[in-house]
JSON list of C-alpha atoms in Angstrom, two decimals:
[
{"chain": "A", "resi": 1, "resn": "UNK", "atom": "CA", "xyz": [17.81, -5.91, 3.24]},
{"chain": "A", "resi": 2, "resn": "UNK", "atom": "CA", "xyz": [14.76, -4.00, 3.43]},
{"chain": "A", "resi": 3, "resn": "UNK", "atom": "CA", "xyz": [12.80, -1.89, 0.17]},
{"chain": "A", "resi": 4, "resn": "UNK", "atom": "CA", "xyz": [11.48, 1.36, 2.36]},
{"chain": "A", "resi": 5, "resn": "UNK", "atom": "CA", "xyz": [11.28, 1.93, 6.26]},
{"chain": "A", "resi": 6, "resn": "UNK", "atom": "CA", "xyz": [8.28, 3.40, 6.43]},
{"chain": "A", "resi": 7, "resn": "UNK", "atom": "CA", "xyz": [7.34, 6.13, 9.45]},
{"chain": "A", "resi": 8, "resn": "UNK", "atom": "CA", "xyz": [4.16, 5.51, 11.02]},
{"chain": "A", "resi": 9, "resn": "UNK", "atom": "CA", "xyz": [3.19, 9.00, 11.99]},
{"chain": "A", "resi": 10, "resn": "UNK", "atom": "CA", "xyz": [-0.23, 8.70, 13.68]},
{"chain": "A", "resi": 11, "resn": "UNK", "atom": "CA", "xyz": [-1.37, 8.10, 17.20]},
{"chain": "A", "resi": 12, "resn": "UNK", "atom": "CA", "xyz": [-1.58, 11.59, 18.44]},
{"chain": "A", "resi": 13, "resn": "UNK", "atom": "CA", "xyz": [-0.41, 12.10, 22.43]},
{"chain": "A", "resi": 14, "resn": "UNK", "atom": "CA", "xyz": [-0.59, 8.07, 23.07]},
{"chain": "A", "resi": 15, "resn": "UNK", "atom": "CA", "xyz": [2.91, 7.70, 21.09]},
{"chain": "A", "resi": 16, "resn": "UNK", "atom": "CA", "xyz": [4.00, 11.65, 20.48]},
{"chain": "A", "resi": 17, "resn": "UNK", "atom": "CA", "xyz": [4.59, 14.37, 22.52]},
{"chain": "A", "resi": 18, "resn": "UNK", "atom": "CA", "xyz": [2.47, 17.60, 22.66]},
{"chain": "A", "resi": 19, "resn": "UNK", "atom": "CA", "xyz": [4.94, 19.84, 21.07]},
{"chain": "A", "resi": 20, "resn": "UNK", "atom": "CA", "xyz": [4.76, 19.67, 17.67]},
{"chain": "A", "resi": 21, "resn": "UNK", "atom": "CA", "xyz": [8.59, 21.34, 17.30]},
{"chain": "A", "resi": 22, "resn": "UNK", "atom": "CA", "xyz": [9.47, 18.62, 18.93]},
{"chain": "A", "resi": 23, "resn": "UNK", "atom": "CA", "xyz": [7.96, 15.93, 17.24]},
{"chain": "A", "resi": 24, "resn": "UNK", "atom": "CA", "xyz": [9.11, 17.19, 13.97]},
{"chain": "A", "resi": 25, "resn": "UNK", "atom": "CA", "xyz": [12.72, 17.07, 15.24]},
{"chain": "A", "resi": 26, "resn": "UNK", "atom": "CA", "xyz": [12.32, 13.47, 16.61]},
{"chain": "A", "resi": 27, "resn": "UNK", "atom": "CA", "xyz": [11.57, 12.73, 13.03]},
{"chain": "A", "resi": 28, "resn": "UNK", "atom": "CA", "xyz": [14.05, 14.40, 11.36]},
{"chain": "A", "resi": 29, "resn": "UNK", "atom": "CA", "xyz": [16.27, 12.47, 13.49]},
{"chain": "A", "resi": 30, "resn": "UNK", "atom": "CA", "xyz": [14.73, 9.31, 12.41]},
{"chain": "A", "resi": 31, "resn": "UNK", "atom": "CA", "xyz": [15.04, 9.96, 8.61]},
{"chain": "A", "resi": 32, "resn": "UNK", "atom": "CA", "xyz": [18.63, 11.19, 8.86]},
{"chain": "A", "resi": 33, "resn": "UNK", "atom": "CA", "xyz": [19.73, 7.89, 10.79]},
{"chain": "A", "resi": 34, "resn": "UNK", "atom": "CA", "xyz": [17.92, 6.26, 8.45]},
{"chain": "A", "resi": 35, "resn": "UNK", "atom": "CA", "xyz": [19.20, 7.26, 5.63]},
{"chain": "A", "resi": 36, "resn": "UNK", "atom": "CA", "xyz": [22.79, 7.05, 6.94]},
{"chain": "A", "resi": 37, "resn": "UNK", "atom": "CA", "xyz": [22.76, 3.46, 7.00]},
{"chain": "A", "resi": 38, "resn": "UNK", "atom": "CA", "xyz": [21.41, 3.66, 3.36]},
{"chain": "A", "resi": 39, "resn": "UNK", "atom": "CA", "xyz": [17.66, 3.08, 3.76]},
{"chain": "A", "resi": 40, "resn": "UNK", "atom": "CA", "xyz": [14.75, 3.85, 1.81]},
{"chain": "A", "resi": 41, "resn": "UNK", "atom": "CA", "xyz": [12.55, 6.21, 3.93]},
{"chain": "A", "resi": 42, "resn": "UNK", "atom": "CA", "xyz": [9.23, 6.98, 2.95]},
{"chain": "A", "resi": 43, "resn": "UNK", "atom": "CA", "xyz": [6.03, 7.95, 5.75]},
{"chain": "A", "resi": 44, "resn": "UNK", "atom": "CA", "xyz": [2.46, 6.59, 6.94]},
{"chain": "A", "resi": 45, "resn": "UNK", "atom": "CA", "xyz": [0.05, 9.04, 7.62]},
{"chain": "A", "resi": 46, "resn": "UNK", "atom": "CA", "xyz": [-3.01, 10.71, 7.56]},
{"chain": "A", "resi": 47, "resn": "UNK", "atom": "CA", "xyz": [-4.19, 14.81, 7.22]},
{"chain": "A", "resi": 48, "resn": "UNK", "atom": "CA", "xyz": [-5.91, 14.26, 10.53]},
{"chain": "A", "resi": 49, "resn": "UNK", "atom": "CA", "xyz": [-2.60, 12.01, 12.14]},
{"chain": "A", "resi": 50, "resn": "UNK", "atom": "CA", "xyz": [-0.30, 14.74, 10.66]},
{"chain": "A", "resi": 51, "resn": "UNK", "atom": "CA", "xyz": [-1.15, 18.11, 11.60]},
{"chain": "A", "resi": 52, "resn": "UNK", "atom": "CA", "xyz": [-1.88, 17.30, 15.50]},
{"chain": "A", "resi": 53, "resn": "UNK", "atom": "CA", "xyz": [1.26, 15.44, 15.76]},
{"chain": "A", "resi": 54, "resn": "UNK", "atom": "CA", "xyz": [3.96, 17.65, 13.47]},
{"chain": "A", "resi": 55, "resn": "UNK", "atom": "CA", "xyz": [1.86, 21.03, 12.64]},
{"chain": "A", "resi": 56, "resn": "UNK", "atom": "CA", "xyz": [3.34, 23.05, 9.92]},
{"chain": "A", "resi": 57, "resn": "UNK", "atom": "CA", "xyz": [6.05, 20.76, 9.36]},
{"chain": "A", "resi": 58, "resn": "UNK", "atom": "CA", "xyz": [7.11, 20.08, 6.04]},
{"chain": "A", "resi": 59, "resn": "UNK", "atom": "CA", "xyz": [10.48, 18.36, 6.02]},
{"chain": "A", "resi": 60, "resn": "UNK", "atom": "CA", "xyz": [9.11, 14.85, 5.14]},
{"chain": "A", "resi": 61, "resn": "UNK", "atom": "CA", "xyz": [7.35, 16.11, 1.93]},
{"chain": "A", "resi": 62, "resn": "UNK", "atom": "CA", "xyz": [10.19, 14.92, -0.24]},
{"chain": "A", "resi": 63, "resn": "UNK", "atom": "CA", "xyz": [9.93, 11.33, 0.99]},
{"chain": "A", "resi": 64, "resn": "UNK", "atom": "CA", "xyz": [6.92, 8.59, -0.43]},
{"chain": "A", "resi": 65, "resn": "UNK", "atom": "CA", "xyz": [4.14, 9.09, 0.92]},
{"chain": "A", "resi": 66, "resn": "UNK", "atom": "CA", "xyz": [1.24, 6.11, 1.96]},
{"chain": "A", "resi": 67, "resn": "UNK", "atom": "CA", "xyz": [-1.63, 8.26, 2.65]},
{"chain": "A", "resi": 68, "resn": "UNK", "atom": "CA", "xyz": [-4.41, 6.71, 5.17]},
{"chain": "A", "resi": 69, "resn": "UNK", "atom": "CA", "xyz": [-7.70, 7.56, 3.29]},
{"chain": "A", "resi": 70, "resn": "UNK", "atom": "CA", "xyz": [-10.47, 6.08, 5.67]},
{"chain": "A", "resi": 71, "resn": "UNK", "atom": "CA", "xyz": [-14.43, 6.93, 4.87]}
]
């Protein structure tokens, strides 16, 4: 039993691939399997982590979100 699987979205090009299209489909993948076996799904991440990795990408906005705030 587990209370959310979070997605660690950070890393850049050590752990994700250049294209941000698809990166964003990896995920999606991810979150729909996920959620088929009747998991909580909510997502690590950062602005700066984010927008290299997924661009524009929006499809994980409707899931928790643990926002990385560094100073």
């Amino acid at each position: 039993q587990y209370g959310t699987m979070w997605f660690d979205i950070e890393g850049g090009q050590n752990y994700w691939s250049g294209n941000t299209n698809a990166n964003s489909q990896f995920f999606e993948g991810l979150i729909s399997e996920a959620s088929n076996q009747g998991m909580n799904v909510g997502v690590y991440t950062s602005a700066s982590q984010w927008g290299p990795i997924m661009g524009d990408y929006t499809g994980g906005s409707s899931y928790p979100l643990w926002y990385v705030y560094l100073t």
